[in-house]
Short mmCIF file of C-alpha atoms and ligand atoms in Angstrom, two decimals:
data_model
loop_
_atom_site.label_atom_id
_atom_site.label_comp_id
_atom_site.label_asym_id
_atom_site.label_seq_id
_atom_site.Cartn_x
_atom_site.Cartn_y
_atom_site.Cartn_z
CA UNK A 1 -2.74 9.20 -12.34
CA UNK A 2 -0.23 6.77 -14.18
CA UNK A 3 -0.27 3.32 -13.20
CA UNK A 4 3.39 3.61 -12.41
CA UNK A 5 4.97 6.60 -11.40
CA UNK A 6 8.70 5.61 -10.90
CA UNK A 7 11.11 2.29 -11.36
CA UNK A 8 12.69 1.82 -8.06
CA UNK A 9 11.63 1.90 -4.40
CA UNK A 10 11.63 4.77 -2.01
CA UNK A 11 9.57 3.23 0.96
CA UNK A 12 9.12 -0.32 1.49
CA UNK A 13 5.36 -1.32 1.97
CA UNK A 14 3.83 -4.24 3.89
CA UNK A 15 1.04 -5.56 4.62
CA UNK A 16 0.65 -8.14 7.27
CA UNK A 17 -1.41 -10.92 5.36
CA UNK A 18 -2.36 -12.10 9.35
CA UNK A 19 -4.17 -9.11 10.18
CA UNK A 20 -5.97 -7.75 6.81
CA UNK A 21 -9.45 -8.16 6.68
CA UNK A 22 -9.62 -7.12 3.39
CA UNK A 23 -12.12 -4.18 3.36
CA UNK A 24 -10.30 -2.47 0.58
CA UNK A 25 -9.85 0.78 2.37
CA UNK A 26 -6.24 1.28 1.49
CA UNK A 27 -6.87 0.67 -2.16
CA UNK A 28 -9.70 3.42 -1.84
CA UNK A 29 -7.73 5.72 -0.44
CA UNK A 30 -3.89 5.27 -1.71
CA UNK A 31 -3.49 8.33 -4.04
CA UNK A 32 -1.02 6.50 -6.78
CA UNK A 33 -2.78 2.62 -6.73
CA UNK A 34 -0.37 1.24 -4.97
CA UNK A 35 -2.41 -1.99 -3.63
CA UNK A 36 -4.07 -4.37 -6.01
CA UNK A 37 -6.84 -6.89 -3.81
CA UNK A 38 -7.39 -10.93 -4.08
CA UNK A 39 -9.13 -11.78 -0.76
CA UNK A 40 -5.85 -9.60 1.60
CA UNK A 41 -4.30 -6.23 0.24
CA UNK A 42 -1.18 -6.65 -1.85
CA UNK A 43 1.82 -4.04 -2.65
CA UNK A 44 1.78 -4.62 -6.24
CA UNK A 45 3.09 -1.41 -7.17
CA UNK A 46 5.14 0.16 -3.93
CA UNK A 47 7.54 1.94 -6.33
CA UNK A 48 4.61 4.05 -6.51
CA UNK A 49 4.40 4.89 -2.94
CA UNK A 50 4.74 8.54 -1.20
CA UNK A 51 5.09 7.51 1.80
CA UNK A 52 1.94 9.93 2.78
CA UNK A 53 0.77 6.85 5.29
CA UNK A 54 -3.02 7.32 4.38
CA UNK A 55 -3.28 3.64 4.18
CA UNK A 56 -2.11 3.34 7.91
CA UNK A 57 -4.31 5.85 9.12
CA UNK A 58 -7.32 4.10 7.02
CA UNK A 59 -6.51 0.45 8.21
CA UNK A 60 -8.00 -0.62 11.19
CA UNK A 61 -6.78 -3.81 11.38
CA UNK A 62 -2.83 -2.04 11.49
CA UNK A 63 -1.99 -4.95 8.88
CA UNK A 64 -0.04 -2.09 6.77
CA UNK A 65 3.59 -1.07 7.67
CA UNK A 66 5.40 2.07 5.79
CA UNK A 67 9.31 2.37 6.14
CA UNK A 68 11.56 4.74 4.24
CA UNK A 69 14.36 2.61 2.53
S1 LIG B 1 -7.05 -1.28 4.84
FE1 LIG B 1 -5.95 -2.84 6.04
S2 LIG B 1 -7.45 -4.45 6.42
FE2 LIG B 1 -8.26 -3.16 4.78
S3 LIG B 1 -7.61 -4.23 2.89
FE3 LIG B 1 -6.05 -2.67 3.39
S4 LIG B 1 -4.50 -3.78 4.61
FE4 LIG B 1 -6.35 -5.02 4.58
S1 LIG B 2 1.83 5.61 2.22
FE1 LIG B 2 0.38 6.72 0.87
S2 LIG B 2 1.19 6.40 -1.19
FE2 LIG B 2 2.16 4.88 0.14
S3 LIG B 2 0.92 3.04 -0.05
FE3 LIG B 2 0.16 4.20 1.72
S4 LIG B 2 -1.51 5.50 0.93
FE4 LIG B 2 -0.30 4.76 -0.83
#
């Protein structure tokens, strides 16, 4: 899978720095490495994203928010 897969945005993703626990299940699971860790998940790449949700369904703190821009 490339690092980056496209240039500009299609879904915005956040993750609430308040509520992530940082288990690293979203960057397990998010097919196109969208999250990088240090201590809390961060978008580093959401021009990557598919908007597939996986990491919402995975987080059980609910710290990560998908919307379609
Ligand atoms: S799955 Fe949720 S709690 Fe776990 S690292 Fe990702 S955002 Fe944080
Ligand atoms: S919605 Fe899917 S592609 Fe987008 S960040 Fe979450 S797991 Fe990755």
């Amino acid at each position: 899978m490339p690092k980056y897969l496209r240039d500009y945005e299609v879904y915005l993703v956040y993750v609430d720095a308040e509520r992530c626990d940082g288990c690293e299940d979203c960057v397990t699971y998010c097919p196109v490495e969208v999250f990088d860790m240090s201590h809390k998940a961060y978008p580093t790449r959401p021009q990557n994203c598919l908007g597939c949700r996986t990491c919402v369904a995975v987080c059980k703190s609910k710290a990560v928010i998908i919307t379609e821009i």
